[in-house]
Coordinates of C-alpha atoms in Angstrom, one line a residue:
M1 CA 5.9 0.0 -23.8
H2 CA 7.5 0.9 -20.5
E3 CA 6.5 -2.4 -18.8
I4 CA 6.2 -2.9 -15.0
L5 CA 6.8 -6.2 -13.4
T6 CA 5.0 -7.0 -10.1
L7 CA 6.1 -9.3 -7.4
Q8 CA 3.7 -10.3 -4.6
L9 CA 5.2 -11.8 -1.5
G10 CA 2.9 -13.3 1.1
H11 CA -0.8 -13.9 1.8
R12 CA -1.6 -10.3 2.7
A13 CA 0.2 -9.0 -0.4
N14 CA -1.8 -11.5 -2.6
H15 CA -5.1 -10.2 -1.3
V16 CA -4.0 -6.7 -2.2
G17 CA -2.7 -7.9 -5.5
T18 CA -5.9 -9.7 -6.4
H19 CA -7.9 -6.6 -6.1
F20 CA -5.3 -4.8 -8.2
W21 CA -5.4 -7.3 -11.0
N22 CA -9.2 -7.5 -10.9
A23 CA -9.3 -3.7 -11.5
Q24 CA -6.8 -4.0 -14.4
E25 CA -8.9 -6.7 -16.0
S26 CA -12.0 -4.5 -15.9
Y27 CA -10.3 -1.8 -18.0
F28 CA -10.2 -4.0 -21.1
T29 CA -12.7 -3.1 -23.9
Y30 CA -14.1 -5.7 -26.3
P31 CA -15.6 -4.8 -29.7
G32 CA -19.4 -5.2 -29.7
S33 CA -19.5 -5.8 -26.0
S34 CA -20.7 -3.7 -23.0
S35 CA -18.1 -5.4 -20.7
G36 CA -15.3 -3.4 -19.2
V37 CA -15.4 -0.1 -17.3
S38 CA -13.3 2.1 -19.5
G39 CA -16.3 3.9 -20.9
H40 CA -16.1 6.0 -17.8
G41 CA -12.8 7.5 -19.1
S42 CA -12.3 6.2 -22.6
D43 CA -11.9 8.3 -25.7
D44 CA -14.6 8.7 -28.5
D45 CA -13.5 5.5 -30.1
G46 CA -14.1 3.5 -26.9
V47 CA -10.4 2.8 -26.5
S48 CA -9.4 2.2 -22.9
P49 CA -7.2 5.0 -21.4
V50 CA -5.0 2.3 -19.8
D51 CA -2.1 0.9 -21.8
H52 CA -2.5 -2.8 -21.0
D53 CA 0.9 -3.8 -22.3
V54 CA 2.5 -2.1 -19.2
H55 CA 1.1 -4.8 -16.8
W56 CA 0.0 -7.6 -19.2
R57 CA 1.8 -9.9 -21.6
A58 CA 0.7 -11.7 -24.8
G59 CA 1.2 -15.5 -25.0
I60 CA -0.2 -18.8 -26.3
G61 CA -2.5 -21.0 -24.2
P62 CA -2.5 -24.8 -23.9
A63 CA -4.9 -25.2 -26.8
G64 CA -3.0 -22.7 -29.0
E65 CA -5.3 -19.8 -28.3
D66 CA -4.0 -16.3 -27.7
T67 CA -3.7 -15.3 -24.1
Y68 CA -3.1 -12.0 -22.2
T69 CA -1.9 -12.6 -18.6
P70 CA -0.5 -10.3 -15.9
R71 CA 3.2 -9.7 -15.6
V72 CA 3.4 -10.9 -12.0
L73 CA 5.1 -13.4 -9.7
I74 CA 3.0 -14.6 -6.8
Y75 CA 4.8 -16.1 -3.8
D76 CA 2.8 -17.7 -1.0
L77 CA 3.2 -20.4 1.6
K78 CA 1.9 -24.0 1.3
G79 CA -1.9 -23.9 1.6
G80 CA -2.1 -20.2 0.7
F81 CA -3.3 -20.6 -2.9
G82 CA -6.7 -22.0 -2.0
S83 CA -8.5 -23.6 -4.9
M84 CA -6.1 -22.1 -7.5
R85 CA -3.8 -24.5 -9.3
V86 CA -0.2 -23.5 -8.4
D87 CA 0.8 -24.0 -12.1
G88 CA -2.2 -22.0 -13.4
W89 CA -3.9 -23.7 -16.4
E90 CA -2.9 -27.2 -17.6
E91 CA -0.4 -26.3 -20.2
G92 CA 0.1 -29.1 -22.7
G93 CA -2.9 -31.2 -21.4
D94 CA -2.4 -32.8 -18.0
G95 CA 0.5 -30.6 -16.9
G96 CA 3.0 -33.5 -17.4
E97 CA 2.3 -35.0 -14.0
G98 CA 2.7 -38.6 -15.3
N99 CA 2.6 -41.5 -12.8
G100 CA 5.4 -40.0 -10.6
N101 CA 7.6 -43.0 -10.9
G102 CA 10.6 -41.3 -12.5
V103 CA 13.5 -43.8 -12.6
W104 CA 11.9 -46.0 -9.9
D105 CA 10.2 -49.1 -11.4
G106 CA 8.4 -50.2 -8.3
N107 CA 5.0 -49.4 -7.0
V108 CA 4.3 -45.8 -6.1
S109 CA 1.6 -44.5 -3.8
I110 CA 0.7 -40.9 -4.2
I111 CA -0.8 -39.2 -1.2
K112 CA -2.6 -35.9 -1.8
A113 CA -4.4 -33.5 0.5
P114 CA -8.0 -33.1 -0.4
P115 CA -8.4 -30.2 -2.9
V116 CA -9.9 -26.9 -1.7
R117 CA -13.4 -26.4 -3.0
P118 CA -13.7 -23.3 -5.1
S119 CA -15.9 -20.6 -3.8
D120 CA -19.4 -20.3 -5.3
Y121 CA -18.3 -17.0 -6.8
Q122 CA -15.4 -18.9 -8.7
L123 CA -17.8 -21.6 -9.8
G124 CA -20.1 -18.9 -11.2
L125 CA -17.2 -17.3 -13.1
D126 CA -16.2 -20.7 -14.5
A127 CA -19.7 -21.3 -15.7
G128 CA -19.8 -18.0 -17.4
L129 CA -22.6 -16.6 -15.3
A130 CA -23.2 -12.8 -15.7
A131 CA -24.0 -12.5 -12.0
P132 CA -22.0 -15.1 -10.0
A133 CA -22.8 -15.7 -6.3
R134 CA -22.3 -12.8 -4.0
L135 CA -19.1 -12.8 -2.0
T136 CA -19.2 -12.3 1.8
V137 CA -16.7 -12.1 4.6
D138 CA -17.6 -15.7 5.5
T139 CA -17.2 -17.1 2.0
V140 CA -13.8 -15.5 1.2
R141 CA -11.2 -17.8 2.7
Y142 CA -8.3 -17.2 0.4
W143 CA -7.3 -14.5 -2.0
S144 CA -8.1 -16.8 -4.9
D145 CA -11.7 -16.9 -3.9
H146 CA -12.2 -13.3 -5.2
S147 CA -9.9 -13.5 -8.2
R148 CA -11.3 -12.8 -11.6
V149 CA -8.0 -13.2 -13.6
L150 CA -6.3 -16.2 -15.3
Y151 CA -2.6 -16.2 -14.5
H152 CA 0.3 -17.7 -16.5
P153 CA 1.5 -21.1 -15.3
K154 CA 4.9 -19.6 -14.2
T155 CA 3.3 -16.9 -12.1
S156 CA 2.5 -19.0 -9.0
I157 CA 5.4 -20.0 -6.8
Q158 CA 4.6 -22.0 -3.6
I159 CA 7.0 -22.0 -0.7
N160 CA 6.9 -25.5 0.8
D161 CA 9.2 -24.9 3.7
Y162 CA 6.4 -23.2 5.7
E163 CA 2.6 -23.7 5.9
L164 CA 0.1 -20.9 6.0
N165 CA -1.1 -20.1 9.6
S166 CA 1.0 -22.9 11.1
A167 CA 1.1 -22.8 14.9
L168 CA 4.1 -25.2 15.0
L169 CA 6.3 -23.3 12.6
P170 CA 4.9 -19.8 12.2
F171 CA 6.5 -17.6 9.5
E172 CA 6.8 -14.5 11.7
R173 CA 10.4 -13.7 12.4
W174 CA 12.3 -11.4 9.9
E175 CA 15.3 -13.6 10.0
S176 CA 13.2 -16.6 8.9
G177 CA 12.3 -14.9 5.7
E178 CA 15.9 -13.8 5.1
E179 CA 17.2 -17.3 5.7
L180 CA 14.5 -18.7 3.4
F181 CA 15.4 -16.6 0.5
A182 CA 19.1 -17.2 1.0
G183 CA 18.5 -21.0 1.0
L184 CA 16.3 -20.9 -2.1
D185 CA 18.8 -18.7 -3.9
R186 CA 21.7 -21.0 -3.2
E187 CA 19.7 -24.0 -4.4
V188 CA 18.1 -22.6 -7.6
D189 CA 19.2 -19.0 -8.1
V190 CA 15.8 -17.3 -7.6
L191 CA 16.4 -14.6 -10.2
D192 CA 17.3 -17.0 -12.9
R193 CA 14.4 -19.4 -12.2
D194 CA 11.6 -16.9 -11.5
L195 CA 12.4 -13.3 -12.6
R196 CA 14.9 -13.1 -15.5
G197 CA 12.6 -14.6 -18.2
W198 CA 9.9 -12.1 -17.4
A199 CA 12.3 -9.2 -17.4
E200 CA 14.0 -10.2 -20.7
E201 CA 10.7 -10.3 -22.6
C202 CA 10.1 -6.7 -21.9
D203 CA 10.9 -4.1 -24.5
A204 CA 11.6 -1.2 -22.1
L205 CA 11.2 -2.2 -18.5
Q206 CA 10.0 0.8 -16.6
G207 CA 10.4 -0.7 -13.1
I208 CA 9.6 -3.5 -10.7
Q209 CA 7.1 -3.1 -7.9
F210 CA 7.1 -5.3 -4.8
V211 CA 4.0 -5.8 -2.7
A212 CA 5.1 -7.6 0.5
G213 CA 4.6 -7.8 4.2
G214 CA 6.8 -5.3 6.0
D215 CA 6.4 -6.4 9.6
D216 CA 6.6 -10.2 9.3
A217 CA 9.0 -12.8 7.8
W218 CA 8.1 -11.7 4.3
G219 CA 10.0 -8.4 5.1
G220 CA 13.2 -10.4 5.4
F221 CA 12.4 -12.3 2.3
A222 CA 11.7 -9.1 0.4
A223 CA 14.9 -7.4 1.7
R224 CA 17.1 -10.0 0.2
Y225 CA 15.1 -10.2 -3.0
V226 CA 15.2 -6.4 -3.5
E227 CA 19.0 -6.4 -2.8
R228 CA 19.5 -9.1 -5.5
V229 CA 17.3 -7.2 -8.0
R230 CA 19.2 -4.0 -7.3
D231 CA 22.5 -5.7 -7.9
E232 CA 21.2 -7.3 -11.1
F233 CA 19.4 -4.3 -12.7
G234 CA 21.4 -1.4 -11.4
K235 CA 19.4 1.9 -11.7
L236 CA 16.1 0.3 -12.5
G237 CA 13.1 1.8 -10.5
I238 CA 12.2 -0.5 -7.7
W239 CA 9.0 0.4 -5.7
V240 CA 8.2 -1.5 -2.5
W241 CA 4.7 -1.4 -0.9
A242 CA 5.3 -2.7 2.6
L243 CA 2.1 -4.0 4.2
E244 CA 1.9 -3.8 8.0
E245 CA -0.6 -5.1 10.4
E246 CA -3.6 -2.9 10.9
R247 CA -2.9 -0.6 13.8
G248 CA -6.4 -0.8 15.1
K249 CA -6.2 -4.6 15.7
G250 CA -2.6 -5.5 15.2
P251 CA -0.1 -6.6 17.7
K252 CA 2.5 -3.9 17.2
V253 CA 3.8 -0.9 19.2
C254 CA 3.7 2.6 17.7
L255 CA 5.3 5.1 19.9
V256 CA 3.8 8.5 18.9
E257 CA 2.2 11.6 20.3
V258 CA -1.1 11.2 21.9
D259 CA -4.1 13.4 22.6
V260 CA -5.1 13.2 26.2
F261 CA -7.5 16.2 26.2
H262 CA -11.1 15.7 27.1
L263 CA -10.3 13.0 29.6
P264 CA -12.7 13.5 32.5
T265 CA -11.5 13.3 36.1
G266 CA -11.2 9.7 37.2
I267 CA -11.2 8.3 33.7
Y268 CA -8.5 5.7 33.2
P269 CA -7.2 4.3 29.8
T270 CA -9.5 1.3 30.1
A271 CA -12.4 3.7 29.3
F272 CA -11.1 4.1 25.7
D273 CA -12.7 2.4 22.8
L274 CA -9.8 0.0 22.2
E275 CA -11.2 -1.0 18.8
D276 CA -10.3 2.5 17.6
V277 CA -7.3 3.3 19.7
S278 CA -5.2 0.2 20.3
L279 CA -1.7 1.3 21.0
I280 CA -0.6 4.9 21.3
G281 CA 2.0 6.7 23.3
V282 CA 4.9 9.2 23.4
A283 CA 8.5 8.2 22.4
G284 CA 10.2 7.3 25.6
A285 CA 7.0 6.4 27.5
D286 CA 7.5 3.7 30.0
G287 CA 4.0 3.2 31.4
V288 CA 0.6 4.6 31.9
G289 CA 0.8 8.3 32.6
L290 CA -2.8 9.2 33.7
R291 CA -3.9 9.6 37.2
A292 CA -7.3 10.0 38.8
G293 CA -6.9 13.7 39.2
G294 CA -7.3 14.3 35.5
C295 CA -5.0 15.1 32.5
T296 CA -1.4 15.7 33.2
A297 CA 1.7 16.3 31.1
M298 CA 2.9 12.8 31.9
T299 CA 3.6 10.6 28.9
V300 CA 0.8 8.2 28.0
M301 CA 0.9 4.6 26.7
L302 CA -2.4 2.9 26.1
T303 CA -2.2 -0.8 25.2
S304 CA -4.8 -2.9 23.5
R305 CA -6.2 -6.0 25.0
A306 CA -3.1 -7.6 23.3
R307 CA -0.9 -6.5 26.3
A308 CA -0.6 -10.2 27.1
N309 CA 0.7 -10.6 23.6
Q310 CA 3.4 -8.0 24.0
A311 CA 6.2 -10.3 22.7
T312 CA 4.4 -10.5 19.3
Q313 CA 3.8 -6.8 19.3
M314 CA 7.4 -6.1 19.8
L315 CA 8.4 -8.7 17.2
R316 CA 6.3 -7.0 14.6
T317 CA 7.7 -3.6 15.5
T318 CA 11.3 -4.9 15.2
N319 CA 10.5 -6.6 11.9
A320 CA 9.1 -3.2 10.6
A321 CA 12.3 -1.4 11.7
R322 CA 14.5 -3.9 9.9
S323 CA 12.5 -3.7 6.8
I324 CA 12.7 0.1 6.7
Y325 CA 16.4 0.1 7.4
D326 CA 17.3 -2.7 5.0
I327 CA 14.8 -2.4 2.1
S328 CA 14.8 1.4 1.8
A329 CA 18.6 1.3 1.2
H330 CA 18.1 -0.6 -2.1
A331 CA 14.6 0.5 -3.2
S332 CA 13.8 3.6 -5.2
M333 CA 10.7 4.2 -3.0
Y334 CA 9.5 2.4 0.1
M335 CA 5.9 3.0 1.1
P336 CA 4.6 1.5 4.4
L337 CA 0.9 0.7 4.2
A338 CA -1.4 0.0 7.2
I339 CA -5.1 0.5 8.0
P340 CA -5.4 3.6 10.2
S341 CA -6.1 2.7 13.8
L342 CA -8.2 5.8 14.5
R343 CA -11.7 6.1 13.3
L344 CA -12.1 5.9 9.5
P345 CA -14.3 8.4 7.5
S346 CA -18.0 7.6 7.9
Y347 CA -18.2 6.6 4.2
V348 CA -15.9 3.6 4.8
Q349 CA -17.6 0.6 6.3
L350 CA -14.8 -1.8 7.0
A351 CA -14.7 -5.3 8.6
R352 CA -11.3 -4.9 10.2
S353 CA -10.9 -8.6 10.8
S354 CA -11.3 -9.5 7.1
L355 CA -8.3 -9.5 4.8
W356 CA -10.7 -9.2 1.9
H357 CA -12.0 -5.9 3.3
T358 CA -8.7 -4.3 4.5
S359 CA -6.8 -5.3 1.4
A360 CA -9.5 -3.7 -0.8
L361 CA -9.0 -0.4 0.9
L362 CA -5.2 -0.6 0.6
S363 CA -5.4 -1.7 -3.0
T364 CA -7.7 1.3 -3.9
A365 CA -4.9 3.6 -2.7
L366 CA -2.1 1.6 -4.4
E367 CA -4.0 1.2 -7.7
S368 CA -5.0 4.8 -7.9
M369 CA -1.5 6.1 -6.9
T370 CA 0.2 4.2 -9.7
L371 CA -2.4 4.8 -12.4
P372 CA -0.3 7.5 -14.2
S373 CA 2.4 4.9 -14.9
R374 CA 0.1 2.8 -17.1
L375 CA -1.9 5.4 -19.0
R376 CA -1.8 5.6 -22.8
P377 CA -1.4 9.0 -24.6
G378 CA -4.7 10.9 -24.2
G379 CA -5.8 8.8 -21.2
G380 CA -4.7 11.5 -18.7
T381 CA -1.5 12.8 -17.3
R382 CA 1.1 10.2 -17.6
G383 CA 4.1 9.7 -15.3
R384 CA 6.6 7.0 -15.1
L385 CA 7.7 5.5 -11.8
D386 CA 11.0 7.3 -12.1
D387 CA 9.3 10.6 -12.6
M388 CA 7.3 10.3 -9.5
A389 CA 10.2 9.0 -7.5
A390 CA 12.3 12.1 -8.6
A391 CA 9.6 14.4 -7.3
L392 CA 9.6 12.6 -3.9
N393 CA 13.2 11.9 -3.4
V394 CA 14.3 15.6 -3.3
N395 CA 17.6 15.3 -1.5
G396 CA 18.7 12.0 -2.9
R397 CA 18.2 9.8 0.2
Q398 CA 14.5 10.4 1.0
R399 CA 13.1 7.1 -0.2
I400 CA 10.3 6.5 2.4
A401 CA 7.0 8.0 1.4
N402 CA 3.6 8.4 3.2
V403 CA 0.4 7.3 1.4
Q404 CA -2.9 9.1 1.9
M405 CA -6.2 8.8 0.2
S406 CA -9.7 10.5 0.0
I407 CA -12.8 9.4 -1.8
T408 CA -13.8 12.7 -3.5
D409 CA -17.0 11.5 -5.2
P410 CA -19.8 14.0 -4.5
L411 CA -22.2 11.3 -3.2
V412 CA -19.7 10.0 -0.7
S413 CA -18.5 13.4 0.4
N414 CA -22.0 14.7 1.0
H415 CA -23.0 11.6 3.0
S416 CA -19.9 11.8 5.2
R417 CA -20.2 15.5 6.2
P418 CA -21.9 16.4 9.4
A419 CA -25.3 18.1 9.2
G420 CA -25.1 21.8 8.8
G421 CA -21.9 21.7 6.8
K422 CA -19.7 22.0 9.9
S423 CA -16.3 20.4 9.9
Q424 CA -15.5 17.6 12.2
D425 CA -12.7 18.1 14.8
S426 CA -9.6 18.6 12.7
R427 CA -7.6 16.7 15.3
M428 CA -9.4 13.4 14.3
R429 CA -8.0 11.4 11.4
G430 CA -10.5 11.2 8.6
S431 CA -12.0 14.6 9.3
H432 CA -13.5 16.8 6.6
T433 CA -13.1 20.5 6.3
D434 CA -15.7 22.3 4.1
G435 CA -13.8 25.6 4.2
P436 CA -10.8 26.5 2.1
R437 CA -7.5 24.8 2.9
N438 CA -5.0 26.6 5.1
E439 CA -2.9 28.7 2.8
D440 CA 0.3 28.1 4.7
Q441 CA -0.3 24.3 4.5
S442 CA -1.1 24.5 0.8
L443 CA 2.0 26.4 0.0
A444 CA 4.1 24.1 2.2
G445 CA 2.7 21.0 0.4
E446 CA 1.0 19.6 3.5
V447 CA -2.5 18.8 2.2
R448 CA -4.0 16.1 4.3
Q449 CA -6.4 13.5 2.9
D450 CA -9.1 11.7 4.7
M451 CA -7.1 8.5 5.3
D452 CA -3.4 8.2 6.2
F453 CA -1.9 4.7 5.7
Y454 CA 1.4 5.6 7.4
C455 CA 2.2 4.0 10.7
G456 CA 3.0 7.1 12.7
E457 CA -0.3 8.6 13.9
A458 CA 1.3 11.9 13.3
H459 CA -1.8 14.0 13.3
A460 CA -2.6 13.4 17.0
T461 CA -2.3 16.3 19.4
R462 CA -1.5 16.7 23.1
T463 CA -2.1 18.9 26.0
N464 CA -1.5 19.2 29.7
A465 CA -3.4 20.5 32.7
F466 CA -2.1 24.1 32.3
R467 CA -2.8 25.0 28.6
A468 CA -5.3 24.4 25.9
P469 CA -4.8 21.6 23.4
R470 CA -2.4 22.2 20.6
P471 CA -3.4 21.9 17.0
P472 CA -1.8 19.1 15.0
R473 CA 1.9 19.6 14.5
R474 CA 2.9 20.7 11.0
H475 CA 5.3 18.5 9.2
H476 CA 7.7 19.8 6.6
V477 CA 7.0 18.4 3.1
F478 CA 10.0 17.7 0.9
G479 CA 8.1 16.3 -2.1
R480 CA 4.5 15.4 -2.9
V481 CA 2.8 13.6 -5.8
D482 CA -1.0 13.6 -6.2
S483 CA -3.0 11.3 -8.4
V484 CA -6.5 12.5 -9.1
R485 CA -9.0 10.3 -10.9
G486 CA -12.5 11.3 -11.9
N487 CA -13.8 14.9 -11.8
V488 CA -11.0 17.4 -11.3
G489 CA -13.0 19.7 -9.0
D490 CA -11.5 22.9 -7.6
T491 CA -7.8 23.1 -8.4
G492 CA -7.5 26.8 -7.7
D493 CA -5.5 26.3 -4.6
Y494 CA -3.0 23.9 -6.1
T495 CA 0.5 25.5 -6.2
G496 CA 2.6 22.7 -7.5
D497 CA 4.1 21.8 -10.9
T498 CA 1.7 22.5 -13.8
R499 CA 2.5 19.2 -15.4
G500 CA -0.4 17.9 -13.3
T501 CA -2.8 19.7 -15.6
R502 CA -1.6 18.3 -18.9
G503 CA -4.5 15.9 -19.0
L504 CA -6.9 18.9 -18.9
D505 CA -5.9 20.4 -22.3
T506 CA -4.8 23.7 -20.9
G507 CA -2.8 24.5 -24.0
R508 CA 0.3 25.6 -22.1
D509 CA 3.9 24.7 -23.0
D510 CA 4.0 22.0 -20.3
E511 CA 7.7 21.2 -20.1
D512 CA 8.8 24.9 -19.9
E513 CA 6.2 25.7 -17.4
V514 CA 7.1 22.7 -15.2
G515 CA 10.7 23.9 -15.2
D516 CA 9.9 27.5 -14.4
T517 CA 7.5 26.4 -11.6
R518 CA 10.2 24.1 -10.0
K519 CA 12.8 26.9 -10.1
R520 CA 10.4 29.3 -8.4
R521 CA 9.5 26.8 -5.7
R522 CA 13.1 25.9 -5.2
L523 CA 14.1 29.5 -4.7
A524 CA 11.3 30.0 -2.3
A525 CA 12.3 26.9 -0.3
L526 CA 8.9 25.3 -1.1
P527 CA 8.5 21.6 -1.6
R528 CA 8.4 20.0 -5.0
T529 CA 4.8 19.0 -5.8
E530 CA 3.3 17.4 -8.9
R531 CA -0.3 16.4 -9.8
Y532 CA -1.5 13.8 -12.3
H533 CA -5.0 13.4 -13.5
S534 CA -7.2 10.9 -15.3
R535 CA -10.9 10.8 -16.0
L536 CA -10.9 7.1 -15.4
R537 CA -12.7 6.5 -12.1
F538 CA -12.1 3.5 -9.8
P539 CA -14.4 0.5 -10.4
L540 CA -16.3 -1.2 -7.6
L541 CA -16.6 -4.7 -9.1
D542 CA -18.6 -7.6 -7.8
S543 CA -15.4 -9.0 -6.4
F544 CA -14.9 -5.9 -4.4
P545 CA -16.4 -5.8 -0.8
D546 CA -19.1 -3.3 0.0
I547 CA -16.7 -1.0 2.0
F548 CA -18.3 2.0 0.0
A549 CA -21.8 0.5 0.2
D550 CA -23.6 3.8 0.1
I551 CA -22.3 4.8 -3.3
V552 CA -23.1 1.4 -4.7
V553 CA -26.7 1.9 -3.7
A554 CA -26.9 5.5 -4.8
R555 CA -25.3 5.0 -8.2
R556 CA -27.4 2.0 -9.3
E557 CA -24.9 1.4 -12.1
R558 CA -23.9 -2.0 -13.4
I559 CA -20.4 -1.3 -12.3
P560 CA -20.3 1.6 -9.8
M561 CA -17.4 4.0 -10.1
I562 CA -15.9 6.5 -7.6
D563 CA -13.6 9.5 -7.8
V564 CA -10.4 9.0 -5.8
Q565 CA -7.6 11.3 -4.9
T566 CA -4.3 9.8 -3.5
S567 CA -1.0 11.3 -2.6
L568 CA 2.5 10.2 -1.9
S569 CA 4.7 12.5 0.2
T570 CA 8.1 12.6 1.8
T571 CA 7.8 14.5 5.1
S572 CA 9.5 15.2 8.4
M573 CA 7.0 12.8 9.9
V574 CA 9.2 9.9 8.8
S575 CA 11.9 11.0 11.2
Q576 CA 9.4 10.8 14.1
R577 CA 8.4 7.3 13.2
V578 CA 12.0 6.1 12.6
Q579 CA 13.2 7.5 15.9
S580 CA 10.3 5.8 17.7
L581 CA 11.3 2.5 16.1
R582 CA 14.9 3.1 17.0
A583 CA 13.9 3.4 20.7
V584 CA 12.0 0.1 20.6
V585 CA 14.5 -2.1 18.8
G586 CA 17.3 -1.5 21.2
A587 CA 15.7 -3.9 23.6
M588 CA 14.8 -6.5 21.0
V589 CA 17.8 -6.9 18.7
G590 CA 20.9 -8.9 19.6
L591 CA 24.1 -7.1 20.5
D592 CA 25.8 -8.2 17.2
E593 CA 23.4 -6.1 15.1
R594 CA 22.0 -3.6 17.5
E595 CA 24.5 -0.9 16.9
A596 CA 24.3 -1.1 13.1
L597 CA 20.5 -1.1 13.1
S598 CA 20.2 1.7 15.6
N599 CA 22.8 3.9 13.8
G600 CA 21.2 3.1 10.4
L601 CA 17.8 4.2 11.6
G602 CA 19.3 7.3 13.1
E603 CA 20.9 8.2 9.7
I604 CA 17.6 7.6 7.9
G605 CA 15.8 9.9 10.4
E606 CA 18.3 12.6 9.8
Q607 CA 17.5 12.7 6.1
Y608 CA 14.0 14.0 6.9
E609 CA 15.2 16.6 9.4
E610 CA 17.9 18.4 7.4
G611 CA 17.0 22.0 6.7
W612 CA 13.8 21.9 8.7
H613 CA 13.2 23.4 12.1
S614 CA 9.8 23.4 13.6
G615 CA 10.4 26.7 15.5
S616 CA 7.5 27.2 17.9
D617 CA 6.4 23.7 17.5
D618 CA 9.5 22.4 19.2
D619 CA 8.8 20.1 22.1
S620 CA 11.5 21.5 24.4
D621 CA 8.8 23.5 26.3
D622 CA 7.3 20.3 27.6

């Protein structure tokens, strides 16, 4: 069955995971019922294109009924589960709570915190209402408030050492997570208690995917967890989705290139819209480099109104550096995920302060990118996690990948394009180009989507007072994997492996053609690219926020669906980000580990530079 086991570490990860599991639940089909969304991609017999056994397991409920629950372990801090029972349903009646006396024969007083009231949406689901109460930013307090799924009792694991959003003992430092896992592992052996039983019941475990914070203490927890899993399971595929604070609002430093063109004389950085550009600069920058005389070639660093919170910003940056260095050494693939700080496409209406909103956007990318790994035969182009990792990790040590996404639905695309069909400024993230793609970029594998979730701001440009602005720097692509869901559209400019068209019934001998294409591209020094396709579109459920509100109104469907295209790529942009992190952590990390961390980041960066020279794009002329 090629099962995948999921581990969610932390409150942000659980918000993302909740959207993921809600989508998986919607793909179920039921005889004689109109529920489910698989009719938008199912075969003639109404069978879902998704193989549910990949992510779900069969079991027996407390009353002896058959159950089907997610293969997932959910870790959160005390108070993070909201109204959800930590042990799921009451297995065996009252859950075996008893009177709590144990061997003590005296009086016992049990003191409990008042239970969290379920959201009106949850109460509606429990009552079996076809249209439960509408969720809003104000009514979603916890990830369990928008959950539609019943979990197994052993799924939920509460960490009692820390409390969610505690001001007295915040769970922020990377070392805190590392020490927490080490302490738990010494006490109970985490793998034996939590993971091993789930893994052993699988027939042919395809891989384990972690969804975890990458720039907080959960990064340290995940690092030690991934290391233990790697030691235990050897060559098993391990994918890590590392969630980082949104760059538009988050307290974190990203040292990158910055565009300072179009700054009028006398304009200082405070004139910028700091909701959109919170923290940008050039590696090595040590202060504001603008002067009243206009643009200069001096390096620029703009800080958000969180300048007073610089210590927290630097802490998150250091945490992210440690996660990249430590986790990527053991994971098969490591994908940093953060909401872009620059302006999003106009078809995205995001409440940046809401985890419900931001996690929905990230989950759309994660769920769409991994869709090929859970398709059944005939449901589209299938690809295991190991297949996709092999296409990305071309040189054997390129395990850090960039995630991008576009909503390709015609209704969304037409709404977002400027009047007259003209493209937006290509220097802006989220821009659209109505004309054909640049041929050199297509051949080089560098095809940009509307949204880039990688913390690098690599598409920015720069200028000085003596020359015109540069176009965005081209980045060499080592490997790229596209996942297309919905209508295929124009694939005429796609030059990658033809395995990506197997779901389109082309009648070709796929395996031979894939091998021939790879050989030709390797001889031509072109990147390895693959495309997967499924007609199953992404569902916008009633638990999903209205971040794509325009299409919900336009579709007028019971469950609106959208076409999505996502891509994972390993590019030379990783080197830029890693070197920036290396410059920051030198001042934040203790002497005992500074050298090892700095050298390790340098070695990671070198893996994304080998064999690639930017030529005229080199920065030495500055």
